[in-house]
Amino acid sequence: QKEVEQNSGPLSVPEGAIASLNCTYSDRGSQSFFWYRQYSGKSPELIMSIYSNGDKEDGRFTAQLNKASQYVSLLIRDSQPSDSATYLCAPGGGKLIFGTGTRLQVFP
Amino acid sequence: DTEVTQTPKHLVMGMTNKKSLKCEQHMGHRAMYWYKQKAKKPPELMFVYSYEKLSINESVPSRFSPECPNSSLLNLHLHALQPEDSALYLCASSQGQGATAVDTQYFGPGTRLTVL
């Protein structure tokens, strides 16, 4: 059983700052990871996926994966109030077992 | 287009009612999923259909009955539910490559279910 841990937050950052969201996982066999964003009352929306060690950048978002440390993170640069949501991490591989999610609050 | 649709958006039912939730995708995906999400919790997997066959049932009570009539449609039949079954029910689909790294799941908007 895959286990995923995230700090539930809330993580509060000022507008324009970098938000750093972290996720650790227990299954050393996990090969891929997905970050979803979920606004209150809405469904999860895919933000990023990452399969290889290192960084992957997409616009203001950067995912970082360190398989040796069993750690994956999501950086959001130039944070906006519209980024305020819960961010869910999940290892891939058929069954998505989500972490508890980190609630991000970006204040003006 | 990565759209998964779900109907209805909201559903209120009594404990003796029978109702169904519907999910549809036209992306050619061969895997479809049902998740249940309670407030302030992450989604929890209920069922997985792969190539129209039930491949995973996460020990879900029999009052929830899934059905996959074809590769584009997924239903969840509800009968004799309890108030604690009130939740957001999410459908998702993926290409269906199973355990491979690239099998990305896309979620529908969900059905908000209230059991009285």
mmCIF file of C-alpha atoms in Angstrom:
data_model
loop_
_atom_site.group_PDB
_atom_site.id
_atom_site.type_symbol
_atom_site.label_atom_id
_atom_site.label_comp_id
_atom_site.label_asym_id
_atom_site.label_seq_id
_atom_site.Cartn_x
_atom_site.Cartn_y
_atom_site.Cartn_z
ATOM 1 C CA GLN A 1 0.000 0.000 0.000
ATOM 2 C CA LYS A 2 1.368 3.335 -1.035
ATOM 3 C CA GLU A 3 1.441 5.938 1.739
ATOM 4 C CA VAL A 4 1.803 9.604 1.047
ATOM 5 C CA GLU A 5 2.352 12.354 3.567
ATOM 6 C CA GLN A 6 1.787 16.045 3.141
ATOM 7 C CA ASN A 7 1.680 18.912 5.604
ATOM 8 C CA SER A 8 -2.004 19.846 5.797
ATOM 9 C CA GLY A 9 -1.225 23.533 6.290
ATOM 10 C CA PRO A 10 -2.552 26.077 5.798
ATOM 11 C CA LEU A 11 0.554 27.421 4.116
ATOM 12 C CA SER A 12 0.177 31.184 3.913
ATOM 13 C CA VAL A 13 2.327 33.178 1.500
ATOM 14 C CA PRO A 14 2.099 36.771 0.265
ATOM 15 C CA GLU A 15 1.220 37.501 -3.327
ATOM 16 C CA GLY A 16 4.280 37.339 -5.545
ATOM 17 C CA ALA A 17 6.206 34.979 -3.263
ATOM 18 C CA ILE A 18 7.296 31.390 -3.923
ATOM 19 C CA ALA A 19 5.088 28.708 -2.389
ATOM 20 C CA SER A 20 6.797 25.392 -1.636
ATOM 21 C CA LEU A 21 4.658 22.294 -1.197
ATOM 22 C CA ASN A 22 6.194 19.016 -0.101
ATOM 23 C CA CYS A 23 5.241 15.363 -0.258
ATOM 24 C CA THR A 24 6.966 12.210 1.001
ATOM 25 C CA TYR A 25 6.021 8.702 0.017
ATOM 26 C CA SER A 26 6.722 5.225 1.316
ATOM 27 C CA ASP A 27 6.679 3.039 -1.816
ATOM 28 C CA ARG A 28 10.203 2.947 -3.261
ATOM 29 C CA GLY A 29 8.757 1.400 -6.405
ATOM 30 C CA SER A 30 6.735 4.487 -7.299
ATOM 31 C CA GLN A 31 7.839 5.712 -10.705
ATOM 32 C CA SER A 32 5.615 8.709 -11.312
ATOM 33 C CA PHE A 33 3.939 11.431 -9.339
ATOM 34 C CA PHE A 34 1.065 13.724 -9.945
ATOM 35 C CA TRP A 35 0.158 17.064 -8.426
ATOM 36 C CA TYR A 36 -3.497 18.048 -8.474
ATOM 37 C CA ARG A 37 -5.034 21.345 -7.433
ATOM 38 C CA GLN A 38 -8.483 21.322 -5.860
ATOM 39 C CA TYR A 39 -10.529 24.437 -5.223
ATOM 40 C CA SER A 40 -13.112 24.216 -2.468
ATOM 41 C CA GLY A 41 -16.175 22.344 -3.687
ATOM 42 C CA LYS A 42 -14.581 21.483 -7.038
ATOM 43 C CA SER A 43 -12.902 18.391 -8.454
ATOM 44 C CA PRO A 44 -9.131 17.820 -8.613
ATOM 45 C CA GLU A 45 -7.388 19.378 -11.599
ATOM 46 C CA LEU A 46 -4.049 18.061 -12.867
ATOM 47 C CA ILE A 47 -1.227 20.570 -12.441
ATOM 48 C CA MET A 48 1.937 18.610 -13.095
ATOM 49 C CA SER A 49 3.244 15.115 -13.525
ATOM 50 C CA ILE A 50 6.854 14.056 -13.052
ATOM 51 C CA TYR A 51 8.556 10.756 -13.776
ATOM 52 C CA SER A 52 12.302 11.391 -13.594
ATOM 53 C CA ASN A 53 14.612 12.596 -10.850
ATOM 54 C CA GLY A 54 15.250 16.306 -11.010
ATOM 55 C CA ASP A 55 13.135 19.298 -11.913
ATOM 56 C CA LYS A 56 10.307 19.765 -14.361
ATOM 57 C CA GLU A 57 9.072 23.263 -15.122
ATOM 58 C CA ASP A 58 5.738 24.354 -16.585
ATOM 59 C CA GLY A 59 5.071 28.071 -16.465
ATOM 60 C CA ARG A 60 5.046 29.221 -12.851
ATOM 61 C CA PHE A 61 5.099 25.637 -11.577
ATOM 62 C CA THR A 62 8.179 23.482 -10.941
ATOM 63 C CA ALA A 63 7.966 19.910 -9.724
ATOM 64 C CA GLN A 64 11.026 18.346 -8.110
ATOM 65 C CA LEU A 65 11.511 14.617 -7.600
ATOM 66 C CA ASN A 66 14.149 12.882 -5.497
ATOM 67 C CA LYS A 67 13.546 9.135 -5.597
ATOM 68 C CA ALA A 68 16.447 8.345 -3.289
ATOM 69 C CA SER A 69 14.901 10.513 -0.578
ATOM 70 C CA GLN A 70 11.346 9.519 -1.560
ATOM 71 C CA TYR A 71 10.438 13.173 -1.784
ATOM 72 C CA VAL A 72 8.530 15.206 -4.341
ATOM 73 C CA SER A 73 7.789 18.906 -4.188
ATOM 74 C CA LEU A 74 5.897 21.573 -6.084
ATOM 75 C CA LEU A 75 7.110 25.155 -6.276
ATOM 76 C CA ILE A 76 4.764 27.916 -7.350
ATOM 77 C CA ARG A 77 6.551 31.109 -8.362
ATOM 78 C CA ASP A 78 4.899 34.535 -8.312
ATOM 79 C CA SER A 79 2.022 33.158 -6.251
ATOM 80 C CA GLN A 80 -1.377 34.684 -6.957
ATOM 81 C CA PRO A 81 -4.530 34.748 -4.811
ATOM 82 C CA SER A 82 -6.079 32.493 -7.482
ATOM 83 C CA ASP A 83 -3.542 29.822 -6.489
ATOM 84 C CA SER A 84 -5.287 29.506 -3.116
ATOM 85 C CA ALA A 85 -6.487 25.908 -3.090
ATOM 86 C CA THR A 86 -5.634 22.477 -1.722
ATOM 87 C CA TYR A 87 -2.757 20.737 -3.496
ATOM 88 C CA LEU A 88 -2.847 16.948 -3.607
ATOM 89 C CA CYS A 89 0.144 14.732 -4.292
ATOM 90 C CA ALA A 90 -0.286 11.173 -5.563
ATOM 91 C CA PRO A 91 2.104 8.498 -6.815
ATOM 92 C CA GLY A 92 0.980 7.067 -10.139
ATOM 93 C CA GLY A 93 0.524 3.506 -11.276
ATOM 94 C CA GLY A 94 -3.156 2.746 -11.724
ATOM 95 C CA LYS A 95 -4.459 3.425 -8.231
ATOM 96 C CA LEU A 96 -4.123 7.008 -7.090
ATOM 97 C CA ILE A 97 -3.555 7.114 -3.345
ATOM 98 C CA PHE A 98 -3.681 10.780 -2.478
ATOM 99 C CA GLY A 99 -1.879 12.503 0.329
ATOM 100 C CA THR A 100 -4.004 14.494 2.729
ATOM 101 C CA GLY A 101 -3.312 17.636 0.702
ATOM 102 C CA THR A 102 -1.788 20.975 1.632
ATOM 103 C CA ARG A 103 -4.045 23.993 1.803
ATOM 104 C CA LEU A 104 -2.336 27.036 0.294
ATOM 105 C CA GLN A 105 -3.491 30.570 1.055
ATOM 106 C CA VAL A 106 -2.039 33.435 -0.975
ATOM 107 C CA PHE A 107 -2.860 36.810 0.533
ATOM 108 C CA PRO A 108 -2.708 40.135 -1.318
ATOM 109 C CA ASP B 1 -10.047 17.687 -24.924
ATOM 110 C CA THR B 2 -9.729 16.222 -21.444
ATOM 111 C CA GLU B 3 -13.367 16.456 -20.434
ATOM 112 C CA VAL B 4 -15.151 14.027 -18.190
ATOM 113 C CA THR B 5 -18.804 14.819 -17.565
ATOM 114 C CA GLN B 6 -20.929 13.755 -14.614
ATOM 115 C CA THR B 7 -24.644 13.948 -13.985
ATOM 116 C CA PRO B 8 -26.407 15.028 -11.912
ATOM 117 C CA LYS B 9 -24.393 17.804 -10.273
ATOM 118 C CA HIS B 10 -26.397 17.502 -7.074
ATOM 119 C CA LEU B 11 -28.530 14.672 -5.739
ATOM 120 C CA VAL B 12 -30.630 14.436 -2.598
ATOM 121 C CA MET B 13 -32.068 11.038 -1.762
ATOM 122 C CA GLY B 14 -33.729 9.223 1.078
ATOM 123 C CA MET B 15 -32.376 6.053 2.582
ATOM 124 C CA THR B 16 -34.962 3.917 0.783
ATOM 125 C CA ASN B 17 -34.433 5.447 -2.656
ATOM 126 C CA LYS B 18 -32.637 3.972 -5.642
ATOM 127 C CA LYS B 19 -30.678 6.404 -7.778
ATOM 128 C CA SER B 20 -27.817 6.345 -10.254
ATOM 129 C CA LEU B 21 -24.835 8.560 -10.965
ATOM 130 C CA LYS B 22 -23.586 8.821 -14.525
ATOM 131 C CA CYS B 23 -20.140 9.545 -15.931
ATOM 132 C CA GLU B 24 -19.124 9.946 -19.560
ATOM 133 C CA GLN B 25 -15.892 10.542 -21.436
ATOM 134 C CA HIS B 26 -15.109 10.742 -25.144
ATOM 135 C CA MET B 27 -11.327 10.732 -25.002
ATOM 136 C CA GLY B 28 -10.985 7.085 -25.971
ATOM 137 C CA HIS B 29 -9.837 6.252 -22.456
ATOM 138 C CA ARG B 30 -10.101 2.602 -21.462
ATOM 139 C CA ALA B 31 -9.931 2.964 -17.678
ATOM 140 C CA MET B 32 -12.570 4.650 -15.546
ATOM 141 C CA TYR B 33 -12.713 5.222 -11.818
ATOM 142 C CA TRP B 34 -15.107 6.137 -9.027
ATOM 143 C CA TYR B 35 -13.840 8.062 -6.012
ATOM 144 C CA LYS B 36 -15.609 9.244 -2.879
ATOM 145 C CA GLN B 37 -14.544 12.444 -1.172
ATOM 146 C CA LYS B 38 -15.702 13.594 2.250
ATOM 147 C CA ALA B 39 -15.230 17.169 3.391
ATOM 148 C CA LYS B 40 -11.611 18.159 4.107
ATOM 149 C CA LYS B 41 -10.365 14.693 3.074
ATOM 150 C CA PRO B 42 -8.623 13.543 -0.099
ATOM 151 C CA PRO B 43 -10.519 11.469 -2.666
ATOM 152 C CA GLU B 44 -10.669 7.760 -1.843
ATOM 153 C CA LEU B 45 -10.764 5.171 -4.593
ATOM 154 C CA MET B 46 -13.897 3.007 -4.764
ATOM 155 C CA PHE B 47 -13.829 1.136 -8.096
ATOM 156 C CA VAL B 48 -11.697 0.807 -11.209
ATOM 157 C CA TYR B 49 -12.885 -0.429 -14.585
ATOM 158 C CA SER B 50 -10.281 -1.401 -17.131
ATOM 159 C CA TYR B 51 -11.421 -2.226 -20.644
ATOM 160 C CA GLU B 52 -15.011 -2.365 -19.366
ATOM 161 C CA LYS B 53 -14.216 -4.985 -16.732
ATOM 162 C CA LEU B 54 -14.191 -4.320 -12.997
ATOM 163 C CA SER B 55 -10.560 -4.622 -11.964
ATOM 164 C CA ILE B 56 -10.536 -3.067 -8.496
ATOM 165 C CA ASN B 57 -13.204 -2.924 -5.792
ATOM 166 C CA GLU B 58 -11.828 -1.267 -2.677
ATOM 167 C CA SER B 59 -14.096 -3.239 -0.316
ATOM 168 C CA VAL B 60 -17.006 -0.923 -1.029
ATOM 169 C CA PRO B 61 -20.384 -1.846 0.565
ATOM 170 C CA SER B 62 -22.825 -3.570 -1.775
ATOM 171 C CA ARG B 63 -25.251 -0.647 -1.572
ATOM 172 C CA PHE B 64 -22.910 0.897 -4.180
ATOM 173 C CA SER B 65 -23.066 -0.989 -7.470
ATOM 174 C CA PRO B 66 -20.908 0.097 -10.408
ATOM 175 C CA GLU B 67 -21.660 -0.599 -14.046
ATOM 176 C CA CYS B 68 -19.706 0.051 -17.227
ATOM 177 C CA PRO B 69 -22.106 -0.339 -20.195
ATOM 178 C CA ASN B 70 -19.416 0.633 -22.717
ATOM 179 C CA SER B 71 -15.983 2.176 -22.869
ATOM 180 C CA SER B 72 -17.365 5.748 -22.650
ATOM 181 C CA LEU B 73 -19.890 5.328 -19.859
ATOM 182 C CA LEU B 74 -19.656 4.538 -16.168
ATOM 183 C CA ASN B 75 -22.592 4.372 -13.795
ATOM 184 C CA LEU B 76 -22.819 4.087 -10.033
ATOM 185 C CA HIS B 77 -26.098 2.635 -8.801
ATOM 186 C CA LEU B 78 -27.110 3.613 -5.290
ATOM 187 C CA HIS B 79 -29.539 1.747 -3.056
ATOM 188 C CA ALA B 80 -30.372 1.903 0.641
ATOM 189 C CA LEU B 81 -27.665 4.447 1.377
ATOM 190 C CA GLN B 82 -26.904 5.824 4.809
ATOM 191 C CA PRO B 83 -26.509 9.492 5.809
ATOM 192 C CA GLU B 84 -22.760 8.889 6.221
ATOM 193 C CA ASP B 85 -22.596 8.153 2.485
ATOM 194 C CA SER B 86 -23.192 11.847 1.817
ATOM 195 C CA ALA B 87 -20.109 13.046 -0.058
ATOM 196 C CA LEU B 88 -18.750 14.283 -3.368
ATOM 197 C CA TYR B 89 -18.564 11.403 -5.831
ATOM 198 C CA LEU B 90 -15.898 11.838 -8.455
ATOM 199 C CA CYS B 91 -15.443 9.997 -11.703
ATOM 200 C CA ALA B 92 -12.092 9.903 -13.485
ATOM 201 C CA SER B 93 -10.724 8.352 -16.642
ATOM 202 C CA SER B 94 -7.299 7.517 -18.018
ATOM 203 C CA GLN B 95 -5.811 5.938 -21.098
ATOM 204 C CA GLY B 96 -5.737 2.680 -19.244
ATOM 205 C CA GLN B 97 -2.089 1.790 -19.324
ATOM 206 C CA GLY B 98 -2.438 0.585 -15.767
ATOM 207 C CA ALA B 99 0.716 0.617 -13.788
ATOM 208 C CA THR B 100 2.753 2.555 -16.310
ATOM 209 C CA ALA B 101 3.961 5.951 -15.322
ATOM 210 C CA VAL B 102 2.132 7.859 -18.019
ATOM 211 C CA ASP B 103 -1.413 6.849 -17.061
ATOM 212 C CA THR B 104 -2.793 10.219 -16.054
ATOM 213 C CA GLN B 105 -6.250 10.448 -14.529
ATOM 214 C CA TYR B 106 -8.623 13.261 -15.436
ATOM 215 C CA PHE B 107 -11.503 14.031 -13.121
ATOM 216 C CA GLY B 108 -15.075 15.015 -13.807
ATOM 217 C CA PRO B 109 -16.750 17.816 -11.831
ATOM 218 C CA GLY B 110 -18.353 15.418 -9.380
ATOM 219 C CA THR B 111 -21.827 14.748 -8.021
ATOM 220 C CA ARG B 112 -22.634 16.190 -4.611
ATOM 221 C CA LEU B 113 -24.761 13.531 -2.889
ATOM 222 C CA THR B 114 -26.838 14.146 0.215
ATOM 223 C CA VAL B 115 -28.567 11.215 1.907
ATOM 224 C CA LEU B 116 -31.381 12.164 4.258
#
